[in-house]
Amino acid sequence: MWSLRYLQCWRLTPGIACHLSVRAACSALSLLFSLFQVVHAHKPHFMALHCQEFGGKNYEASMSHVDKFVKELLSSDAMKDYNRARVYLDENYKSQEHFTALGSFYFLHESLKNIYQFDFKAKKYKKVTGKEIYSDTLESTPMLEKEKFPQDYFPECKWSRKGFIRTRWCITDCAFDLVNIHLFHDASNLIAWETSPSVYSGIRHKALGYVLDRIIDQRFEKVSYFVFGDFNFRLDAKAVVETLCAKATMQTIRAADTNEVVKLIFRESDNDRKVMLQLEKKLFDYFNQDVFRDNNGTALLEFDRELSVFKDRLYELDISFPPSYPYSEDSSQGRQYMNTRCPAWCDRILMSHSAKELILKSENDEKIVIYDHIGPNVCMGDHKPVFLSFRIAAGAGKPIANVHKCCVVQ
């Protein structure tokens, strides 16, 4: 049986590691090394790499280093067998209206024949040849769709960079969309704790629903789709705190001038009233981080509820890796979480139910579908990249090949 090895991985933020310091340089090298290890292990024929906050949060200072990272990635020995590539970098940070800081990379192995990319303007597929890089502003690029979410989606943020980039591909009559996405974060732990689900969860649902509606609207033929990036999905904060601190008493600290709650302290009822958890706007300091790492944190998966709203539209493989955020940015603390947010599976790879049917199922003990994180012991910034490796079965998409007309190209 013929099959296509396919790898998706994302949430690489090289800008975080682009400051001129020894520590930062080591982080960038570790990031690339860990990525190349995954490529070597799984040997994908087609690789999609989605990045958010490309250039890092200090993008104005770091964007000049992005080109070096891209050149290193494209010219590295580990990628020498990928003779075709498409790179899309939203680097126009001066455009408040359009800037998303998203970066999408696609690599095609030399053994892969007849692969096409969709031109959204011409509404036709074009054969992919050579290596091309598109940067600065992407609004005029017909090979993708890019949108930034309206400001009123998240009014607390003066200048949000959240949005999505969509590309469409066709391999041997199997057509699919790849969507790079970055959704809104939790602005305050205290506000997130107030309700279940939180107000921020509702904002993310609205944005994700908009994206899903957009990619299946009537402008183009409907195809299977994979959506992957930083969804910023968080655990149900109220339920988590009530579970972790079930036997604790809570102390509320308010600002003297406004009477606003600024801190919550949870103490054990006995044991000399030991502090278990301190909660502030940007502080989540739980006394025992092992609960988030033991058995990959699976005991907390019951509080990972945001995707359930989309269960009829999106599918995800079982999670078997620890929460992907917020990791320490200290290069010597690759496994340590920061005490800023409750650890959560922010970074995900989701797919339509029709996309699920494209994936070749295991027929023996060989594990051919792998959903995991990259660099468990390596510092790569505050997020750990996640990847999905799978094979597309021979003949996948053939029954609707006449709809996609992948062989009609310009």
Tab-separated table of C-alpha atoms in Angstrom:
chain	number	residue	atom	x	y	z
A	1	MET	CA	0.000	0.000	0.000
A	2	TRP	CA	1.312	3.416	-0.929
A	3	SER	CA	1.088	6.104	1.692
A	4	LEU	CA	2.235	9.655	2.196
A	5	ARG	CA	4.140	10.478	5.333
A	6	TYR	CA	2.846	13.780	6.584
A	7	LEU	CA	4.083	15.888	9.470
A	8	GLN	CA	2.565	18.954	11.036
A	9	CYS	CA	4.254	20.849	13.816
A	10	TRP	CA	3.954	24.337	15.111
A	11	ARG	CA	4.381	27.046	17.718
A	12	LEU	CA	8.019	27.809	17.041
A	13	THR	CA	8.866	31.345	18.113
A	14	PRO	CA	12.461	31.945	17.022
A	15	GLY	CA	12.282	35.618	17.839
A	16	ILE	CA	12.302	34.774	21.521
A	17	ALA	CA	15.727	33.294	20.974
A	18	CYS	CA	17.079	36.000	18.687
A	19	HIS	CA	18.339	38.484	21.212
A	20	LEU	CA	22.076	38.884	21.129
A	21	SER	CA	23.033	36.779	24.111
A	22	VAL	CA	24.679	33.415	24.620
A	23	ARG	CA	21.557	32.051	26.294
A	24	ALA	CA	19.347	33.132	23.385
A	25	ALA	CA	21.698	31.736	20.780
A	26	CYS	CA	21.674	28.391	22.560
A	27	SER	CA	17.856	28.415	22.598
A	28	ALA	CA	17.690	29.014	18.840
A	29	LEU	CA	20.127	26.199	18.175
A	30	SER	CA	18.227	23.884	20.523
A	31	LEU	CA	14.986	24.709	18.759
A	32	LEU	CA	16.348	23.873	15.325
A	33	PHE	CA	18.150	20.778	16.584
A	34	SER	CA	14.976	19.419	18.193
A	35	LEU	CA	12.977	20.097	15.021
A	36	PHE	CA	15.563	18.330	12.869
A	37	GLN	CA	15.459	15.343	15.214
A	38	VAL	CA	11.721	15.008	14.593
A	39	VAL	CA	12.220	15.322	10.832
A	40	HIS	CA	14.928	12.651	10.899
A	41	ALA	CA	12.809	10.305	13.014
A	42	HIS	CA	9.609	10.546	10.947
A	43	LYS	CA	10.980	11.386	7.499
A	44	PRO	CA	7.876	13.233	6.256
A	45	HIS	CA	7.253	13.691	2.536
A	46	PHE	CA	5.224	16.809	3.235
A	47	MET	CA	5.892	19.000	6.254
A	48	ALA	CA	3.779	21.916	7.439
A	49	LEU	CA	5.240	24.172	10.103
A	50	HIS	CA	3.022	26.842	11.625
A	51	CYS	CA	4.473	29.601	13.810
A	52	GLN	CA	2.761	32.178	15.989
A	53	GLU	CA	4.293	35.359	17.410
A	54	PHE	CA	6.903	34.963	14.680
A	55	GLY	CA	9.796	37.192	15.620
A	56	GLY	CA	8.823	36.893	19.272
A	57	LYS	CA	6.825	39.308	21.374
A	58	ASN	CA	9.520	41.951	20.902
A	59	TYR	CA	9.031	41.706	17.145
A	60	GLU	CA	10.227	45.210	16.312
A	61	ALA	CA	13.680	44.419	17.704
A	62	SER	CA	13.744	40.759	16.645
A	63	MET	CA	12.257	40.772	13.139
A	64	SER	CA	15.638	41.511	11.591
A	65	HIS	CA	16.832	38.129	12.868
A	66	VAL	CA	13.958	36.205	11.309
A	67	ASP	CA	15.567	36.124	7.866
A	68	LYS	CA	18.646	34.447	9.353
A	69	PHE	CA	16.477	31.792	10.955
A	70	VAL	CA	14.601	31.144	7.710
A	71	LYS	CA	17.815	30.849	5.692
A	72	GLU	CA	19.284	28.453	8.245
A	73	LEU	CA	16.168	26.318	8.122
A	74	LEU	CA	15.998	26.199	4.317
A	75	SER	CA	19.720	25.572	3.776
A	76	SER	CA	20.352	23.109	6.597
A	77	ASP	CA	21.687	19.659	5.801
A	78	ALA	CA	18.708	18.122	7.578
A	79	MET	CA	16.391	19.674	4.953
A	80	LYS	CA	18.509	18.979	1.864
A	81	ASP	CA	16.053	16.407	0.482
A	82	TYR	CA	13.218	18.936	0.426
A	83	ASN	CA	13.627	20.517	-2.995
A	84	ARG	CA	10.432	22.597	-2.915
A	85	ALA	CA	9.231	24.970	-0.230
A	86	ARG	CA	6.763	27.745	0.399
A	87	VAL	CA	7.307	30.224	3.216
A	88	TYR	CA	4.784	32.885	4.221
A	89	LEU	CA	5.864	35.398	6.869
A	90	ASP	CA	3.658	38.209	8.109
A	91	GLU	CA	6.410	40.675	9.022
A	92	ASN	CA	4.637	43.977	8.421
A	93	TYR	CA	4.444	44.954	12.091
A	94	LYS	CA	3.863	48.611	11.221
A	95	SER	CA	0.404	47.776	9.891
A	96	GLN	CA	-1.863	47.775	12.929
A	97	GLU	CA	-4.809	46.810	10.748
A	98	HIS	CA	-3.264	43.652	9.271
A	99	PHE	CA	-0.276	42.386	11.312
A	100	THR	CA	-0.715	38.885	12.764
A	101	ALA	CA	2.911	37.777	13.384
A	102	LEU	CA	2.076	34.410	11.801
A	103	GLY	CA	4.544	32.352	9.815
A	104	SER	CA	3.694	29.283	7.709
A	105	PHE	CA	6.326	26.956	6.222
A	106	TYR	CA	5.690	24.066	3.836
A	107	PHE	CA	8.384	21.614	2.715
A	108	LEU	CA	8.045	18.999	-0.054
A	109	HIS	CA	10.339	16.000	-0.268
A	110	GLU	CA	12.018	15.310	-3.584
A	111	SER	CA	10.305	11.908	-3.778
A	112	LEU	CA	6.863	13.499	-3.674
A	113	LYS	CA	5.414	14.008	-7.143
A	114	ASN	CA	2.455	15.978	-8.407
A	115	ILE	CA	1.639	18.342	-5.581
A	116	TYR	CA	-0.412	21.452	-6.203
A	117	GLN	CA	-1.334	24.583	-4.281
A	118	PHE	CA	-4.578	26.492	-4.691
A	119	ASP	CA	-4.683	30.025	-6.051
A	120	PHE	CA	-7.586	31.649	-4.203
A	121	LYS	CA	-7.825	34.498	-6.691
A	122	ALA	CA	-7.751	32.434	-9.880
A	123	LYS	CA	-9.616	29.560	-8.176
A	124	LYS	CA	-7.250	27.036	-9.745
A	125	TYR	CA	-4.497	24.746	-8.540
A	126	LYS	CA	-0.913	25.440	-9.559
A	127	LYS	CA	1.897	22.944	-9.537
A	128	VAL	CA	4.473	23.606	-6.834
A	129	THR	CA	8.056	23.986	-8.053
A	130	GLY	CA	11.167	25.496	-6.507
A	131	LYS	CA	11.441	27.406	-3.253
A	132	GLU	CA	9.632	30.684	-2.695
A	133	ILE	CA	9.490	33.045	0.284
A	134	TYR	CA	6.751	35.635	0.740
A	135	SER	CA	7.184	38.156	3.526
A	136	ASP	CA	6.311	41.640	4.759
A	137	THR	CA	2.648	42.050	3.791
A	138	LEU	CA	0.743	38.979	2.615
A	139	GLU	CA	-2.542	40.614	1.637
A	140	SER	CA	-1.648	40.581	-2.066
A	141	THR	CA	-0.547	36.933	-2.134
A	142	PRO	CA	-3.204	34.891	-3.991
A	143	MET	CA	-1.915	31.548	-2.674
A	144	LEU	CA	-3.340	32.136	0.801
A	145	GLU	CA	-6.077	33.806	2.772
A	146	LYS	CA	-5.119	35.848	5.808
A	147	GLU	CA	-7.322	37.646	8.284
A	148	LYS	CA	-6.800	39.415	11.567
A	149	PHE	CA	-9.648	39.288	14.065
A	150	PRO	CA	-11.518	42.581	14.573
A	151	GLN	CA	-10.414	44.675	17.536
A	152	ASP	CA	-13.822	44.387	19.179
A	153	TYR	CA	-13.259	40.639	19.593
A	154	PHE	CA	-10.812	41.409	22.389
A	155	PRO	CA	-11.138	45.063	23.446
A	156	GLU	CA	-8.878	44.592	26.484
A	157	CYS	CA	-5.887	44.345	24.163
A	158	LYS	CA	-4.886	47.659	22.573
A	159	TRP	CA	-3.278	45.993	19.568
A	160	SER	CA	-4.048	42.334	19.163
A	161	ARG	CA	-2.071	40.271	16.644
A	162	LYS	CA	-4.495	37.364	16.652
A	163	GLY	CA	-5.752	35.928	13.364
A	164	PHE	CA	-5.294	33.095	10.871
A	165	ILE	CA	-3.647	32.126	7.567
A	166	ARG	CA	-5.172	29.509	5.293
A	167	THR	CA	-3.558	27.591	2.436
A	168	ARG	CA	-4.991	24.782	0.296
A	169	TRP	CA	-3.078	21.816	-1.102
A	170	CYS	CA	-3.732	18.835	-3.342
A	171	ILE	CA	-1.674	15.642	-3.371
A	172	THR	CA	-2.693	12.879	-5.793
A	173	ASP	CA	-6.281	14.153	-5.876
A	174	CYS	CA	-6.455	14.498	-2.084
A	175	ALA	CA	-7.287	18.129	-1.306
A	176	PHE	CA	-7.130	19.752	2.127
A	177	ASP	CA	-6.803	23.138	3.838
A	178	LEU	CA	-4.090	23.948	6.369
A	179	VAL	CA	-5.004	26.773	8.737
A	180	ASN	CA	-2.454	28.539	10.933
A	181	ILE	CA	-4.311	30.072	13.875
A	182	HIS	CA	-3.650	32.193	16.952
A	183	LEU	CA	-6.531	32.832	19.344
A	184	PHE	CA	-6.899	35.175	22.315
A	185	HIS	CA	-5.222	34.643	25.677
A	186	ASP	CA	-6.472	35.045	29.240
A	187	ALA	CA	-5.721	38.615	30.280
A	188	SER	CA	-6.234	37.995	34.005
A	189	ASN	CA	-6.151	34.861	36.154
A	190	LEU	CA	-8.510	36.536	38.595
A	191	ILE	CA	-11.156	37.226	35.943
A	192	ALA	CA	-10.730	33.726	34.464
A	193	TRP	CA	-11.397	32.290	37.924
A	194	GLU	CA	-14.677	34.133	38.401
A	195	THR	CA	-16.906	32.050	36.113
A	196	SER	CA	-17.034	28.579	34.606
A	197	PRO	CA	-16.506	28.716	31.678
A	198	SER	CA	-14.531	31.949	31.737
A	199	VAL	CA	-15.313	35.059	29.731
A	200	TYR	CA	-12.087	34.476	27.792
A	201	SER	CA	-13.261	31.028	26.761
A	202	GLY	CA	-16.296	32.665	25.185
A	203	ILE	CA	-14.088	35.052	23.212
A	204	ARG	CA	-12.032	32.155	21.842
A	205	HIS	CA	-15.190	30.250	20.892
A	206	LYS	CA	-16.413	33.242	18.928
A	207	ALA	CA	-13.108	33.621	17.061
A	208	LEU	CA	-12.707	29.912	16.291
A	209	GLY	CA	-16.305	29.689	15.134
A	210	TYR	CA	-15.648	32.589	12.779
A	211	VAL	CA	-12.628	30.793	11.278
A	212	LEU	CA	-14.500	27.525	10.781
A	213	ASP	CA	-17.420	29.305	9.141
A	214	ARG	CA	-15.013	31.218	6.923
A	215	ILE	CA	-13.183	28.171	5.571
A	216	ILE	CA	-16.364	26.294	4.677
A	217	ASP	CA	-18.363	29.167	3.197
A	218	GLN	CA	-19.678	29.215	-0.367
A	219	ARG	CA	-16.745	30.978	-2.043
A	220	PHE	CA	-14.798	27.762	-2.703
A	221	GLU	CA	-15.359	24.032	-2.847
A	222	LYS	CA	-15.425	22.429	0.591
A	223	VAL	CA	-12.455	20.224	1.433
A	224	SER	CA	-11.082	18.533	4.533
A	225	TYR	CA	-9.127	20.805	6.800
A	226	PHE	CA	-6.500	20.810	9.556
A	227	VAL	CA	-6.400	23.749	11.968
A	228	PHE	CA	-3.281	24.030	14.087
A	229	GLY	CA	-1.552	26.685	16.099
A	230	ASP	CA	-1.910	28.418	19.456
A	231	PHE	CA	-5.575	28.188	20.376
A	232	ASN	CA	-4.791	29.511	23.859
A	233	PHE	CA	-7.248	26.938	25.218
A	234	ARG	CA	-7.077	27.020	29.024
A	235	LEU	CA	-8.257	24.680	31.731
A	236	ASP	CA	-11.470	25.651	33.452
A	237	ALA	CA	-9.760	27.857	36.047
A	238	LYS	CA	-12.564	27.847	38.594
A	239	ALA	CA	-12.915	24.058	38.510
A	240	VAL	CA	-9.142	23.519	38.667
A	241	VAL	CA	-8.660	25.804	41.653
A	242	GLU	CA	-11.600	24.285	43.500
A	243	THR	CA	-10.148	20.808	42.917
A	244	LEU	CA	-6.506	21.595	43.726
A	245	CYS	CA	-7.517	23.577	46.810
A	246	ALA	CA	-10.543	21.564	47.903
A	247	LYS	CA	-9.416	21.473	51.547
A	248	ALA	CA	-7.999	24.979	51.644
A	249	THR	CA	-9.295	28.239	53.015
A	250	MET	CA	-9.203	31.353	50.860
A	251	GLN	CA	-7.913	34.778	51.830
A	252	THR	CA	-8.917	37.743	49.672
A	253	ILE	CA	-6.648	40.776	49.375
A	254	ARG	CA	-8.082	44.003	47.981
A	255	ALA	CA	-6.548	47.227	46.782
A	256	ALA	CA	-6.802	49.921	49.423
A	257	ASP	CA	-7.943	52.626	47.035
A	258	THR	CA	-10.412	50.749	44.798
A	259	ASN	CA	-11.397	47.735	46.905
A	260	GLU	CA	-10.683	45.622	43.809
A	261	VAL	CA	-9.544	42.054	44.414
A	262	VAL	CA	-5.823	41.915	43.598
A	263	LYS	CA	-4.809	38.604	45.154
A	264	LEU	CA	-6.235	35.334	46.425
A	265	ILE	CA	-4.285	33.117	48.824
A	266	PHE	CA	-5.338	29.511	49.439
A	267	ARG	CA	-3.987	27.883	52.605
A	268	GLU	CA	-4.250	24.375	53.986
A	269	SER	CA	-6.712	24.125	56.854
A	270	ASP	CA	-4.056	22.396	58.974
A	271	ASN	CA	-0.322	21.742	58.443
A	272	ASP	CA	0.511	25.179	59.866
A	273	ARG	CA	-1.758	26.744	57.233
A	274	LYS	CA	0.746	26.180	54.457
A	275	VAL	CA	0.165	28.278	51.339
A	276	MET	CA	-1.017	26.054	48.488
A	277	LEU	CA	-1.849	28.602	45.794
A	278	GLN	CA	-1.399	32.318	45.221
A	279	LEU	CA	-3.484	33.870	42.473
A	280	GLU	CA	-3.027	37.317	40.939
A	281	LYS	CA	-3.719	38.842	37.538
A	282	LYS	CA	-0.514	37.319	36.151
A	283	LEU	CA	0.432	34.939	38.947
A	284	PHE	CA	-0.566	31.298	39.362
A	285	ASP	CA	1.816	29.970	41.996
A	286	TYR	CA	0.847	26.437	43.001
A	287	PHE	CA	3.125	24.774	45.516
A	288	ASN	CA	3.483	21.468	43.646
A	289	GLN	CA	4.188	21.611	39.894
A	290	ASP	CA	4.440	17.834	39.714
A	291	VAL	CA	0.666	17.635	39.364
A	292	PHE	CA	1.044	19.204	35.909
A	293	ARG	CA	3.824	16.827	34.845
A	294	ASP	CA	3.000	13.479	36.442
A	295	ASN	CA	1.658	11.082	33.832
A	296	ASN	CA	1.814	14.034	31.400
A	297	GLY	CA	-0.763	15.897	33.437
A	298	THR	CA	-3.568	13.626	32.249
A	299	ALA	CA	-5.371	13.954	35.593
A	300	LEU	CA	-6.145	17.539	34.581
A	301	LEU	CA	-7.510	16.726	31.126
A	302	GLU	CA	-11.025	16.617	32.573
A	303	PHE	CA	-10.762	20.403	32.955
A	304	ASP	CA	-9.734	20.881	29.314
A	305	ARG	CA	-13.233	21.661	28.076
A	306	GLU	CA	-13.062	24.402	25.461
A	307	LEU	CA	-12.957	22.080	22.460
A	308	SER	CA	-16.145	20.294	23.514
A	309	VAL	CA	-18.239	23.113	22.037
A	310	PHE	CA	-16.913	22.161	18.596
A	311	LYS	CA	-17.118	18.370	18.927
A	312	ASP	CA	-19.446	18.171	15.903
A	313	ARG	CA	-17.004	20.142	13.734
A	314	LEU	CA	-13.524	19.292	14.992
A	315	TYR	CA	-11.638	16.148	15.957
A	316	GLU	CA	-8.439	15.737	17.939
A	317	LEU	CA	-6.351	12.675	18.660
A	318	ASP	CA	-5.879	11.733	22.310
A	319	ILE	CA	-3.437	14.005	24.118
A	320	SER	CA	-0.528	12.139	25.700
A	321	PHE	CA	1.903	14.994	26.338
A	322	PRO	CA	2.051	17.485	29.216
A	323	PRO	CA	0.545	20.990	29.064
A	324	SER	CA	2.377	22.992	26.390
A	325	TYR	CA	2.342	26.349	28.222
A	326	PRO	CA	3.725	28.352	30.113
A	327	TYR	CA	7.282	27.022	30.214
A	328	SER	CA	10.208	28.878	31.710
A	329	GLU	CA	12.289	30.885	29.250
A	330	ASP	CA	15.416	30.164	31.283
A	331	SER	CA	17.538	27.913	29.051
A	332	SER	CA	18.554	25.799	32.078
A	333	GLN	CA	14.919	25.089	33.034
A	334	GLY	CA	13.513	23.247	30.028
A	335	ARG	CA	10.920	21.282	32.031
A	336	GLN	CA	9.913	23.989	34.477
A	337	TYR	CA	6.655	25.915	34.216
A	338	MET	CA	6.499	29.633	34.961
A	339	ASN	CA	4.278	30.733	37.825
A	340	THR	CA	2.318	33.108	35.612
A	341	ARG	CA	-0.600	30.978	34.399
A	342	CYS	CA	-2.125	27.615	35.149
A	343	PRO	CA	-0.391	25.148	32.773
A	344	ALA	CA	-2.650	24.234	29.861
A	345	TRP	CA	-2.733	22.568	26.459
A	346	CYS	CA	-2.784	25.821	24.477
A	347	ASP	CA	-1.111	24.368	21.397
A	348	ARG	CA	-3.119	21.843	19.410
A	349	ILE	CA	-3.613	20.157	16.068
A	350	LEU	CA	-7.285	19.784	15.187
A	351	MET	CA	-9.022	18.542	12.068
A	352	SER	CA	-12.393	18.221	10.436
A	353	HIS	CA	-14.091	14.847	10.715
A	354	SER	CA	-13.537	14.308	6.991
A	355	ALA	CA	-9.803	14.952	7.477
A	356	LYS	CA	-9.756	12.241	10.110
A	357	GLU	CA	-10.830	9.777	7.427
A	358	LEU	CA	-7.770	10.613	5.304
A	359	ILE	CA	-5.378	9.294	7.928
A	360	LEU	CA	-4.077	5.769	7.393
A	361	LYS	CA	-5.012	3.561	10.322
A	362	SER	CA	-2.596	1.129	11.963
A	363	GLU	CA	-3.094	-2.488	10.887
A	364	ASN	CA	-0.433	-4.000	13.133
A	365	ASP	CA	1.721	-2.952	16.081
A	366	GLU	CA	3.421	-0.196	14.076
A	367	LYS	CA	2.535	3.205	15.472
A	368	ILE	CA	2.023	5.291	12.348
A	369	VAL	CA	0.038	8.150	13.910
A	370	ILE	CA	1.932	10.152	16.525
A	371	TYR	CA	0.665	13.246	18.346
A	372	ASP	CA	3.324	14.587	20.680
A	373	HIS	CA	5.404	17.582	21.725
A	374	ILE	CA	8.950	18.513	20.741
A	375	GLY	CA	11.932	19.040	23.035
A	376	PRO	CA	10.491	18.014	26.423
A	377	ASN	CA	13.725	18.925	28.187
A	378	VAL	CA	14.778	21.843	25.981
A	379	CYS	CA	13.932	25.522	26.446
A	380	MET	CA	12.135	26.875	23.370
A	381	GLY	CA	10.356	29.840	24.860
A	382	ASP	CA	7.132	29.749	26.856
A	383	HIS	CA	5.431	27.223	24.536
A	384	LYS	CA	6.482	23.701	23.581
A	385	PRO	CA	5.960	22.942	19.872
A	386	VAL	CA	3.540	20.108	19.158
A	387	PHE	CA	3.538	17.815	16.125
A	388	LEU	CA	1.313	15.296	14.415
A	389	SER	CA	2.881	12.662	12.187
A	390	PHE	CA	0.661	10.463	10.058
A	391	ARG	CA	0.232	8.866	6.644
A	392	ILE	CA	-2.419	9.594	4.080
A	393	ALA	CA	-3.765	6.307	2.780
A	394	ALA	CA	-3.482	5.385	-0.872
A	395	GLY	CA	-6.581	6.537	-2.711
A	396	ALA	CA	-7.638	8.981	0.001
A	397	GLY	CA	-9.813	11.657	-1.534
A	398	LYS	CA	-10.228	9.772	-4.824
A	399	PRO	CA	-14.043	9.566	-4.683
A	400	ILE	CA	-14.244	13.361	-4.858
A	401	ALA	CA	-11.247	13.927	-7.101
A	402	ASN	CA	-13.485	15.160	-9.901
A	403	VAL	CA	-14.707	17.944	-7.622
A	404	HIS	CA	-11.232	19.222	-6.760
A	405	LYS	CA	-9.894	18.890	-10.320
A	406	CYS	CA	-6.356	18.935	-8.999
A	407	CYS	CA	-4.960	18.048	-12.378
A	408	VAL	CA	-6.316	21.220	-13.941
A	409	VAL	CA	-3.509	23.671	-13.250
A	410	GLN	CA	-1.904	26.790	-14.598
